[in-house]
mmCIF file of C-alpha atoms in Angstrom:
data_model
loop_
_atom_site.group_PDB
_atom_site.id
_atom_site.type_symbol
_atom_site.label_atom_id
_atom_site.label_comp_id
_atom_site.label_asym_id
_atom_site.label_seq_id
_atom_site.Cartn_x
_atom_site.Cartn_y
_atom_site.Cartn_z
ATOM 1 C CA UNK A 14 18.575 -18.494 17.282
ATOM 2 C CA UNK A 15 16.769 -19.772 14.236
ATOM 3 C CA UNK A 16 19.208 -20.810 11.516
ATOM 4 C CA UNK A 17 19.696 -17.878 9.161
ATOM 5 C CA UNK A 18 21.172 -17.930 5.638
ATOM 6 C CA UNK A 19 24.528 -16.253 5.050
ATOM 7 C CA UNK A 20 24.945 -13.164 2.893
ATOM 8 C CA UNK A 21 27.310 -12.769 -0.026
ATOM 9 C CA UNK A 22 28.537 -10.018 -2.333
ATOM 10 C CA UNK A 23 27.093 -10.365 -5.855
ATOM 11 C CA UNK A 24 30.142 -8.573 -7.286
ATOM 12 C CA UNK A 25 33.109 -10.477 -5.824
ATOM 13 C CA UNK A 26 31.504 -13.425 -4.013
ATOM 14 C CA UNK A 27 32.719 -12.466 -0.526
ATOM 15 C CA UNK A 28 30.618 -14.220 2.109
ATOM 16 C CA UNK A 29 29.343 -12.645 5.318
ATOM 17 C CA UNK A 30 28.144 -14.721 8.273
ATOM 18 C CA UNK A 31 24.448 -14.684 9.081
ATOM 19 C CA UNK A 32 25.292 -13.640 12.656
ATOM 20 C CA UNK A 33 27.387 -10.653 11.597
ATOM 21 C CA UNK A 34 26.271 -7.039 11.930
ATOM 22 C CA UNK A 35 28.281 -6.174 8.815
ATOM 23 C CA UNK A 36 26.021 -4.216 6.477
ATOM 24 C CA UNK A 37 28.075 -4.279 3.283
ATOM 25 C CA UNK A 38 30.748 -6.288 1.494
ATOM 26 C CA UNK A 39 33.997 -5.932 3.480
ATOM 27 C CA UNK A 40 35.985 -6.002 0.217
ATOM 28 C CA UNK A 41 34.159 -3.699 -2.225
ATOM 29 C CA UNK A 42 31.691 -1.949 0.105
ATOM 30 C CA UNK A 43 28.706 -2.886 -2.043
ATOM 31 C CA UNK A 44 25.282 -4.193 -0.977
ATOM 32 C CA UNK A 45 24.806 -7.845 -0.089
ATOM 33 C CA UNK A 46 22.539 -10.598 -1.375
ATOM 34 C CA UNK A 47 21.142 -13.561 0.527
ATOM 35 C CA UNK A 48 22.229 -17.152 -0.055
ATOM 36 C CA UNK A 49 18.636 -18.309 -0.146
ATOM 37 C CA UNK A 50 16.724 -20.040 -2.946
ATOM 38 C CA UNK A 51 13.283 -21.019 -1.605
ATOM 39 C CA UNK A 52 10.518 -22.993 -3.276
ATOM 40 C CA UNK A 53 7.077 -21.338 -3.002
ATOM 41 C CA UNK A 54 4.090 -23.374 -1.879
ATOM 42 C CA UNK A 55 1.506 -24.329 -4.525
ATOM 43 C CA UNK A 56 -1.598 -22.195 -4.753
ATOM 44 C CA UNK A 57 -4.000 -24.698 -3.214
ATOM 45 C CA UNK A 58 -1.923 -24.997 -0.037
ATOM 46 C CA UNK A 59 -2.336 -21.295 0.819
ATOM 47 C CA UNK A 60 -6.012 -21.528 1.734
ATOM 48 C CA UNK A 61 -6.656 -20.912 5.413
ATOM 49 C CA UNK A 62 -3.239 -19.462 6.176
ATOM 50 C CA UNK A 63 -2.633 -16.230 8.119
ATOM 51 C CA UNK A 64 -3.904 -13.199 6.209
ATOM 52 C CA UNK A 65 -0.588 -11.343 5.973
ATOM 53 C CA UNK A 66 2.601 -11.639 3.964
ATOM 54 C CA UNK A 67 3.700 -14.364 6.392
ATOM 55 C CA UNK A 68 1.352 -16.773 4.590
ATOM 56 C CA UNK A 69 4.252 -17.206 2.113
ATOM 57 C CA UNK A 70 6.446 -18.658 4.851
ATOM 58 C CA UNK A 71 8.297 -21.026 2.530
ATOM 59 C CA UNK A 72 9.739 -18.064 0.628
ATOM 60 C CA UNK A 73 10.859 -16.013 3.651
ATOM 61 C CA UNK A 74 14.298 -16.296 5.292
ATOM 62 C CA UNK A 75 12.809 -15.844 8.780
ATOM 63 C CA UNK A 76 10.155 -17.938 10.485
ATOM 64 C CA UNK A 77 7.785 -17.446 13.428
ATOM 65 C CA UNK A 78 7.377 -13.642 13.366
ATOM 66 C CA UNK A 79 6.907 -11.815 16.646
ATOM 67 C CA UNK A 80 6.550 -8.186 15.487
ATOM 68 C CA UNK A 81 4.003 -8.498 12.705
ATOM 69 C CA UNK A 82 1.377 -5.773 12.376
ATOM 70 C CA UNK A 83 -0.641 -7.690 9.803
ATOM 71 C CA UNK A 84 1.306 -6.246 6.870
ATOM 72 C CA UNK A 85 0.591 -7.426 3.354
ATOM 73 C CA UNK A 86 -2.433 -8.888 1.540
ATOM 74 C CA UNK A 87 -3.400 -5.489 0.135
ATOM 75 C CA UNK A 88 -6.335 -5.357 -2.312
ATOM 76 C CA UNK A 89 -6.390 -5.129 -6.094
ATOM 77 C CA UNK A 90 -8.801 -2.698 -7.751
ATOM 78 C CA UNK A 91 -9.440 -1.998 -11.423
ATOM 79 C CA UNK A 92 -8.439 1.445 -12.687
ATOM 80 C CA UNK A 93 -9.191 1.080 -16.387
ATOM 81 C CA UNK A 94 -9.844 -1.811 -18.726
ATOM 82 C CA UNK A 95 -6.859 -4.119 -18.398
ATOM 83 C CA UNK A 96 -5.033 -2.100 -15.712
ATOM 84 C CA UNK A 97 -5.300 -2.841 -12.005
ATOM 85 C CA UNK A 98 -3.794 -1.126 -8.971
ATOM 86 C CA UNK A 99 -2.498 -2.819 -5.853
ATOM 87 C CA UNK A 100 -3.249 -0.629 -2.844
ATOM 88 C CA UNK A 101 -0.017 -0.953 -0.937
ATOM 89 C CA UNK A 102 -0.666 2.335 0.840
ATOM 90 C CA UNK A 103 -3.141 0.348 2.968
ATOM 91 C CA UNK A 104 -0.355 -0.888 5.229
ATOM 92 C CA UNK A 105 0.140 -0.270 8.973
ATOM 93 C CA UNK A 106 2.453 2.720 8.311
ATOM 94 C CA UNK A 107 0.719 3.669 5.033
ATOM 95 C CA UNK A 108 3.433 2.568 2.603
ATOM 96 C CA UNK A 109 4.774 -0.576 0.933
ATOM 97 C CA UNK A 110 7.991 -0.241 2.947
ATOM 98 C CA UNK A 111 6.341 -2.262 5.734
ATOM 99 C CA UNK A 112 6.955 -5.389 3.642
ATOM 100 C CA UNK A 113 10.703 -5.061 4.082
ATOM 101 C CA UNK A 114 10.811 -3.268 7.423
ATOM 102 C CA UNK A 115 9.146 -6.127 9.279
ATOM 103 C CA UNK A 116 11.884 -8.509 8.133
ATOM 104 C CA UNK A 117 14.613 -6.076 9.201
ATOM 105 C CA UNK A 118 13.054 -5.756 12.654
ATOM 106 C CA UNK A 119 12.725 -9.532 12.968
ATOM 107 C CA UNK A 120 16.358 -9.953 11.943
ATOM 108 C CA UNK A 121 17.488 -7.316 14.438
ATOM 109 C CA UNK A 122 15.653 -9.130 17.231
ATOM 110 C CA UNK A 123 17.640 -12.271 16.452
ATOM 111 C CA UNK A 124 20.995 -10.468 16.229
ATOM 112 C CA UNK A 125 20.370 -8.482 19.453
ATOM 113 C CA UNK A 126 22.148 -5.200 18.659
ATOM 114 C CA UNK A 127 22.363 -2.391 21.187
ATOM 115 C CA UNK A 128 20.958 0.055 18.662
ATOM 116 C CA UNK A 129 19.237 0.205 15.247
ATOM 117 C CA UNK A 130 19.933 2.985 12.745
ATOM 118 C CA UNK A 131 18.336 3.760 9.389
ATOM 119 C CA UNK A 132 18.385 6.471 6.743
ATOM 120 C CA UNK A 133 15.400 7.464 4.675
ATOM 121 C CA UNK A 134 13.587 10.168 2.768
ATOM 122 C CA UNK A 135 10.580 9.325 4.924
ATOM 123 C CA UNK A 136 8.601 6.150 4.273
ATOM 124 C CA UNK A 137 11.304 3.567 4.990
ATOM 125 C CA UNK A 138 12.264 5.446 8.146
ATOM 126 C CA UNK A 139 8.658 5.505 9.283
ATOM 127 C CA UNK A 140 8.252 1.781 8.697
ATOM 128 C CA UNK A 141 11.488 0.875 10.472
ATOM 129 C CA UNK A 142 10.609 3.153 13.393
ATOM 130 C CA UNK A 143 7.204 1.482 13.733
ATOM 131 C CA UNK A 144 8.504 -2.072 13.664
ATOM 132 C CA UNK A 145 11.367 -1.250 16.029
ATOM 133 C CA UNK A 146 8.765 0.179 18.397
ATOM 134 C CA UNK A 147 6.827 -3.067 18.101
ATOM 135 C CA UNK A 148 10.033 -5.011 18.836
ATOM 136 C CA UNK A 149 11.112 -2.653 21.672
ATOM 137 C CA UNK A 150 14.363 -1.892 19.852
ATOM 138 C CA UNK A 151 16.038 1.525 20.242
ATOM 139 C CA UNK A 152 16.059 3.202 16.850
ATOM 140 C CA UNK A 153 17.577 6.304 15.228
ATOM 141 C CA UNK A 154 16.452 7.492 11.799
ATOM 142 C CA UNK A 155 18.500 9.898 9.664
ATOM 143 C CA UNK A 156 16.447 12.043 7.280
ATOM 144 C CA UNK A 157 16.999 15.010 4.929
ATOM 145 C CA UNK A 158 15.959 18.430 6.209
ATOM 146 C CA UNK A 159 13.318 18.742 3.477
ATOM 147 C CA UNK A 160 11.507 15.540 4.526
ATOM 148 C CA UNK A 161 7.741 15.953 4.705
ATOM 149 C CA UNK A 162 6.734 17.218 8.183
ATOM 150 C CA UNK A 163 3.993 14.599 8.275
ATOM 151 C CA UNK A 164 6.551 11.813 7.841
ATOM 152 C CA UNK A 165 8.777 13.346 10.546
ATOM 153 C CA UNK A 166 5.777 13.462 12.869
ATOM 154 C CA UNK A 167 5.047 9.808 12.194
ATOM 155 C CA UNK A 168 8.652 8.703 12.851
ATOM 156 C CA UNK A 169 8.759 10.715 16.087
ATOM 157 C CA UNK A 170 5.415 9.305 17.223
ATOM 158 C CA UNK A 171 6.853 5.786 17.078
ATOM 159 C CA UNK A 172 9.558 6.825 19.543
ATOM 160 C CA UNK A 173 12.519 6.820 17.188
ATOM 161 C CA UNK A 174 15.249 9.407 17.583
ATOM 162 C CA UNK A 175 15.332 11.750 14.577
ATOM 163 C CA UNK A 176 18.599 13.011 13.117
ATOM 164 C CA UNK A 177 17.927 15.702 10.522
ATOM 165 C CA UNK A 178 20.809 16.127 8.074
ATOM 166 C CA UNK A 179 21.587 19.129 5.892
ATOM 167 C CA UNK A 180 22.264 18.108 2.308
ATOM 168 C CA UNK A 181 20.830 15.679 -0.208
ATOM 169 C CA UNK A 182 19.800 12.047 0.156
ATOM 170 C CA UNK A 183 23.420 10.914 -0.334
ATOM 171 C CA UNK A 184 24.575 13.054 2.599
ATOM 172 C CA UNK A 185 21.916 11.456 4.794
ATOM 173 C CA UNK A 186 23.096 7.968 3.833
ATOM 174 C CA UNK A 187 26.720 8.845 4.576
ATOM 175 C CA UNK A 188 25.795 10.125 8.035
ATOM 176 C CA UNK A 189 23.936 6.933 8.902
ATOM 177 C CA UNK A 190 26.683 4.667 7.562
ATOM 178 C CA UNK A 191 29.300 6.323 9.738
ATOM 179 C CA UNK A 192 27.278 5.281 12.779
ATOM 180 C CA UNK A 193 26.501 1.868 11.261
ATOM 181 C CA UNK A 194 30.187 0.939 11.491
ATOM 182 C CA UNK A 195 30.193 1.278 15.292
ATOM 183 C CA UNK A 196 30.174 -1.955 17.352
ATOM 184 C CA UNK A 197 26.753 -3.305 18.273
ATOM 185 C CA UNK A 198 24.856 -1.234 15.700
ATOM 186 C CA UNK A 199 22.391 -2.845 13.293
ATOM 187 C CA UNK A 200 22.043 -0.844 10.103
ATOM 188 C CA UNK A 201 18.446 -1.355 8.997
ATOM 189 C CA UNK A 202 19.208 -0.344 5.443
ATOM 190 C CA UNK A 203 16.383 -0.895 2.979
ATOM 191 C CA UNK A 204 19.025 -0.694 0.238
ATOM 192 C CA UNK A 205 22.030 -2.668 1.485
ATOM 193 C CA UNK A 206 20.318 -5.334 3.589
ATOM 194 C CA UNK A 207 18.930 -8.143 1.371
ATOM 195 C CA UNK A 208 16.274 -9.120 3.904
ATOM 196 C CA UNK A 209 14.363 -6.028 2.842
ATOM 197 C CA UNK A 210 14.145 -7.320 -0.736
ATOM 198 C CA UNK A 211 12.837 -10.659 0.496
ATOM 199 C CA UNK A 212 10.055 -8.708 2.189
ATOM 200 C CA UNK A 213 9.130 -6.601 -0.823
ATOM 201 C CA UNK A 214 8.986 -9.684 -3.047
ATOM 202 C CA UNK A 215 5.754 -10.667 -1.294
ATOM 203 C CA UNK A 216 4.079 -7.976 -3.418
ATOM 204 C CA UNK A 217 4.397 -10.342 -6.382
ATOM 205 C CA UNK A 218 3.541 -13.493 -4.431
ATOM 206 C CA UNK A 219 0.274 -11.802 -3.459
ATOM 207 C CA UNK A 220 -0.436 -10.824 -7.051
ATOM 208 C CA UNK A 221 0.181 -14.389 -8.167
ATOM 209 C CA UNK A 222 -2.245 -15.736 -5.571
ATOM 210 C CA UNK A 223 -4.939 -13.112 -6.160
ATOM 211 C CA UNK A 224 -4.806 -13.642 -9.922
ATOM 212 C CA UNK A 225 -5.382 -17.359 -9.511
ATOM 213 C CA UNK A 226 -1.839 -18.614 -10.027
ATOM 214 C CA UNK A 227 -0.719 -16.306 -12.821
ATOM 215 C CA UNK A 228 1.012 -12.962 -13.189
ATOM 216 C CA UNK A 229 0.133 -10.045 -15.479
ATOM 217 C CA UNK A 230 2.009 -9.459 -18.713
ATOM 218 C CA UNK A 231 3.589 -6.286 -17.335
ATOM 219 C CA UNK A 232 4.624 -5.102 -13.866
ATOM 220 C CA UNK A 233 5.099 -1.327 -13.808
ATOM 221 C CA UNK A 234 7.145 -0.310 -10.770
ATOM 222 C CA UNK A 235 8.539 2.991 -9.430
ATOM 223 C CA UNK A 236 12.311 2.883 -9.063
ATOM 224 C CA UNK A 237 14.669 4.958 -6.956
ATOM 225 C CA UNK A 238 16.792 2.501 -5.011
ATOM 226 C CA UNK A 239 14.895 -0.310 -6.719
ATOM 227 C CA UNK A 240 13.815 -2.256 -3.641
ATOM 228 C CA UNK A 241 10.336 -3.059 -4.959
ATOM 229 C CA UNK A 242 11.546 -3.935 -8.451
ATOM 230 C CA UNK A 243 14.373 -6.168 -7.208
ATOM 231 C CA UNK A 244 11.989 -7.873 -4.793
ATOM 232 C CA UNK A 245 9.581 -8.429 -7.673
ATOM 233 C CA UNK A 246 12.383 -9.976 -9.731
ATOM 234 C CA UNK A 247 13.192 -12.358 -6.851
ATOM 235 C CA UNK A 248 9.571 -13.504 -6.596
ATOM 236 C CA UNK A 249 9.213 -13.968 -10.349
ATOM 237 C CA UNK A 250 12.363 -16.099 -10.387
ATOM 238 C CA UNK A 251 11.097 -18.225 -7.485
ATOM 239 C CA UNK A 252 7.697 -18.833 -9.038
ATOM 240 C CA UNK A 253 9.177 -19.614 -12.454
ATOM 241 C CA UNK A 254 11.814 -21.999 -11.069
ATOM 242 C CA UNK A 255 9.088 -23.864 -9.173
ATOM 243 C CA UNK A 256 7.005 -24.229 -12.339
ATOM 244 C CA UNK A 257 4.205 -22.132 -10.829
ATOM 245 C CA UNK A 258 4.175 -19.670 -13.739
ATOM 246 C CA UNK A 259 4.827 -20.440 -17.381
ATOM 247 C CA UNK A 260 6.288 -17.074 -18.376
ATOM 248 C CA UNK A 261 7.935 -14.101 -16.724
ATOM 249 C CA UNK A 262 6.268 -10.675 -16.839
ATOM 250 C CA UNK A 263 8.174 -7.714 -18.249
ATOM 251 C CA UNK A 264 9.403 -5.270 -15.605
ATOM 252 C CA UNK A 265 8.823 -1.613 -16.521
ATOM 253 C CA UNK A 266 10.820 0.716 -14.265
ATOM 254 C CA UNK A 267 9.509 4.255 -13.764
ATOM 255 C CA UNK A 268 11.677 7.192 -12.702
ATOM 256 C CA UNK A 269 10.935 10.889 -12.256
ATOM 257 C CA UNK A 270 12.349 12.745 -15.254
ATOM 258 C CA UNK A 271 13.943 15.249 -12.856
ATOM 259 C CA UNK A 272 16.187 12.574 -11.285
ATOM 260 C CA UNK A 273 16.540 9.601 -13.631
ATOM 261 C CA UNK A 274 20.067 8.120 -13.512
ATOM 262 C CA UNK A 275 18.929 4.590 -14.326
ATOM 263 C CA UNK A 276 16.749 5.631 -17.245
ATOM 264 C CA UNK A 277 19.690 7.569 -18.650
ATOM 265 C CA UNK A 278 22.042 4.599 -18.251
ATOM 266 C CA UNK A 279 19.430 2.395 -19.947
ATOM 267 C CA UNK A 280 19.188 4.721 -22.927
ATOM 268 C CA UNK A 281 22.980 4.655 -23.222
ATOM 269 C CA UNK A 282 23.036 0.842 -23.137
ATOM 270 C CA UNK A 283 25.176 0.870 -19.984
ATOM 271 C CA UNK A 284 25.402 -1.974 -17.460
ATOM 272 C CA UNK A 285 26.008 0.393 -14.534
ATOM 273 C CA UNK A 286 26.002 4.075 -13.650
ATOM 274 C CA UNK A 287 28.968 6.102 -14.796
ATOM 275 C CA UNK A 288 28.092 9.002 -12.518
ATOM 276 C CA UNK A 289 25.415 10.253 -10.169
ATOM 277 C CA UNK A 290 22.474 12.127 -11.623
ATOM 278 C CA UNK A 291 22.147 15.856 -10.983
ATOM 279 C CA UNK A 292 19.899 16.577 -8.008
ATOM 280 C CA UNK A 293 16.791 18.472 -9.113
ATOM 281 C CA UNK A 294 13.512 19.222 -7.313
ATOM 282 C CA UNK A 295 10.762 16.661 -7.885
ATOM 283 C CA UNK A 296 7.450 15.849 -6.264
ATOM 284 C CA UNK A 297 8.468 12.180 -6.381
ATOM 285 C CA UNK A 298 10.946 12.609 -3.537
ATOM 286 C CA UNK A 299 10.878 8.936 -2.619
ATOM 287 C CA UNK A 300 12.486 7.877 -5.906
ATOM 288 C CA UNK A 301 14.830 10.854 -6.339
ATOM 289 C CA UNK A 302 18.003 8.828 -5.838
ATOM 290 C CA UNK A 303 21.008 10.146 -7.802
ATOM 291 C CA UNK A 304 23.201 7.054 -7.369
ATOM 292 C CA UNK A 305 21.361 3.855 -6.323
ATOM 293 C CA UNK A 306 23.846 1.325 -4.868
ATOM 294 C CA UNK A 307 22.107 -1.585 -6.628
ATOM 295 C CA UNK A 308 22.088 0.131 -10.040
ATOM 296 C CA UNK A 309 23.797 -2.756 -11.837
ATOM 297 C CA UNK A 310 21.284 -5.273 -10.463
ATOM 298 C CA UNK A 311 18.317 -3.075 -11.364
ATOM 299 C CA UNK A 312 19.459 -2.570 -14.946
ATOM 300 C CA UNK A 313 20.101 -6.295 -15.351
ATOM 301 C CA UNK A 314 16.721 -7.270 -13.881
ATOM 302 C CA UNK A 315 14.837 -4.993 -16.279
ATOM 303 C CA UNK A 316 16.900 -6.140 -19.253
ATOM 304 C CA UNK A 317 16.516 -9.841 -18.443
ATOM 305 C CA UNK A 318 12.743 -9.465 -18.120
ATOM 306 C CA UNK A 319 12.345 -7.866 -21.528
ATOM 307 C CA UNK A 320 11.185 -4.659 -19.873
ATOM 308 C CA UNK A 321 12.167 -1.018 -20.190
ATOM 309 C CA UNK A 322 12.676 2.246 -18.339
ATOM 310 C CA UNK A 323 10.160 5.085 -18.433
ATOM 311 C CA UNK A 324 10.239 8.617 -17.054
ATOM 312 C CA UNK A 325 7.417 10.874 -15.926
ATOM 313 C CA UNK A 326 7.360 14.655 -15.671
ATOM 314 C CA UNK A 327 6.152 16.785 -12.789
ATOM 315 C CA UNK A 328 3.026 17.628 -14.807
ATOM 316 C CA UNK A 329 2.332 13.919 -15.314
ATOM 317 C CA UNK A 330 2.688 13.316 -11.579
ATOM 318 C CA UNK A 331 0.222 16.108 -10.782
ATOM 319 C CA UNK A 332 -2.297 14.852 -13.328
ATOM 320 C CA UNK A 333 -1.962 11.263 -12.086
ATOM 321 C CA UNK A 334 -2.422 12.178 -8.432
ATOM 322 C CA UNK A 335 -5.552 14.197 -9.186
ATOM 323 C CA UNK A 336 -6.881 11.466 -11.447
ATOM 324 C CA UNK A 337 -6.493 8.817 -8.748
ATOM 325 C CA UNK A 338 -8.104 11.095 -6.172
ATOM 326 C CA UNK A 339 -11.073 11.503 -8.506
ATOM 327 C CA UNK A 340 -11.366 7.707 -8.452
ATOM 328 C CA UNK A 341 -11.391 7.660 -4.636
ATOM 329 C CA UNK A 342 -7.678 6.914 -4.109
ATOM 330 C CA UNK A 343 -5.530 9.580 -2.437
ATOM 331 C CA UNK A 344 -1.916 8.580 -3.035
ATOM 332 C CA UNK A 345 1.317 10.481 -2.381
ATOM 333 C CA UNK A 346 3.205 11.894 -5.344
ATOM 334 C CA UNK A 347 5.927 9.240 -5.416
ATOM 335 C CA UNK A 348 3.329 6.505 -5.197
ATOM 336 C CA UNK A 349 1.498 7.652 -8.328
ATOM 337 C CA UNK A 350 4.559 7.429 -10.617
ATOM 338 C CA UNK A 351 3.606 4.081 -12.143
ATOM 339 C CA UNK A 352 0.050 5.210 -12.844
ATOM 340 C CA UNK A 353 1.415 8.428 -14.369
ATOM 341 C CA UNK A 354 3.351 6.304 -16.862
ATOM 342 C CA UNK A 355 0.546 3.858 -17.635
ATOM 343 C CA UNK A 356 -2.268 6.382 -18.082
ATOM 344 C CA UNK A 357 -0.205 8.196 -20.696
ATOM 345 C CA UNK A 358 0.236 5.098 -22.806
ATOM 346 C CA UNK A 359 2.818 2.522 -21.763
ATOM 347 C CA UNK A 360 3.455 -0.031 -24.544
ATOM 348 C CA UNK A 361 1.814 -3.329 -23.629
ATOM 349 C CA UNK A 362 -0.216 -1.758 -20.852
ATOM 350 C CA UNK A 363 -3.065 -4.276 -21.113
ATOM 351 C CA UNK A 364 -2.784 -6.676 -18.252
ATOM 352 C CA UNK A 365 -0.547 -4.309 -16.298
ATOM 353 C CA UNK A 366 -0.643 -3.931 -12.527
ATOM 354 C CA UNK A 367 0.630 -0.763 -10.865
ATOM 355 C CA UNK A 368 1.450 -0.340 -7.167
ATOM 356 C CA UNK A 369 0.093 2.633 -5.248
ATOM 357 C CA UNK A 370 2.888 2.745 -2.718
ATOM 358 C CA UNK A 371 2.167 5.485 -0.188
ATOM 359 C CA UNK A 372 -0.819 7.352 1.217
ATOM 360 C CA UNK A 373 -1.444 10.944 0.161
ATOM 361 C CA UNK A 374 -1.739 12.019 3.783
ATOM 362 C CA UNK A 375 2.007 11.446 4.175
ATOM 363 C CA UNK A 376 2.969 14.400 1.989
ATOM 364 C CA UNK A 377 -0.191 15.992 0.643
ATOM 365 C CA UNK A 378 -0.904 17.167 -2.912
ATOM 366 C CA UNK A 379 1.900 18.028 -5.316
ATOM 367 C CA UNK A 380 0.266 21.336 -6.210
ATOM 368 C CA UNK A 381 -2.423 22.534 -8.591
ATOM 369 C CA UNK A 382 -2.814 20.599 -11.789
ATOM 370 C CA UNK A 383 -1.829 22.273 -15.040
ATOM 371 C CA UNK A 384 -4.658 24.007 -16.883
ATOM 372 C CA UNK A 385 -6.732 21.625 -18.919
ATOM 373 C CA UNK A 386 -6.696 18.798 -16.387
#
């Protein structure tokens, strides 16, 4: 086995062996971080490397991938003057979750579990199912009953066993975690497992390379469980520590107004969530997370960057999805959240980059636009 870094709890410092199948801190039950502080390669050394996220090998905790589907290296396109979009829906499973899922599958191959389990509102489950299929790993994905039929079809097509759970997203997570505690089970959690964050951070490493060794003034990112934002914060820290950028971009976190626990905590000046947010219907199902386990880390990352939290309404989501489609980009409703915020006037929007995280074909339109669109 390739030498793997150990995990540790960011709250109490408890360490967990790299070879363990433990998925959370054995003391407090919280998510783990990775004891890994890489140094990125300079820009000029990237020329000629493999055209996938694995070109940033120095920054990844796993080497020599065997299940890659060519994930990463998605294009940048201009939306308006000073605002660009990164088309992360152009991934093998049509969402940015492939960035983290490939690392979870690679890790599972090295740990050799008898079974992989995951929980998801759709996109993460699809990505994990696909990469487990590539790795020939048996996989079970727990999903809410109201998951998009198109996402269920995609998970099933990859050969994963589907477990449909009555209840909200929290109930789905609880069901998966009960199984995750069984011997020989690898919990491919895109929230608790830090390898996922070290996959999503390649979003920013790609931006840095494509922009000629710099980053934009503002990164506007959709936030539910915060996996893309926390990955972005990791990459920014790595590039800054290596002297490869001279300043850190502000992180703007976007939540759906219908389910916005982090935005509410931010407004209250809190360091953590006091309680879960009420569960309300929203088209942005992928970020409708009432109690994200990494809430404290997300709030700190935004604060340390000089960023802020923003919320978008259902009307804004509908307008944004239709607007992008009129520009030739059909993106699912969760994936348009950042553009919904920027097009309606985010402070400091010049120089911003927004991710378009999932393809519209995964869930279809969010409904007719309000009159006047």
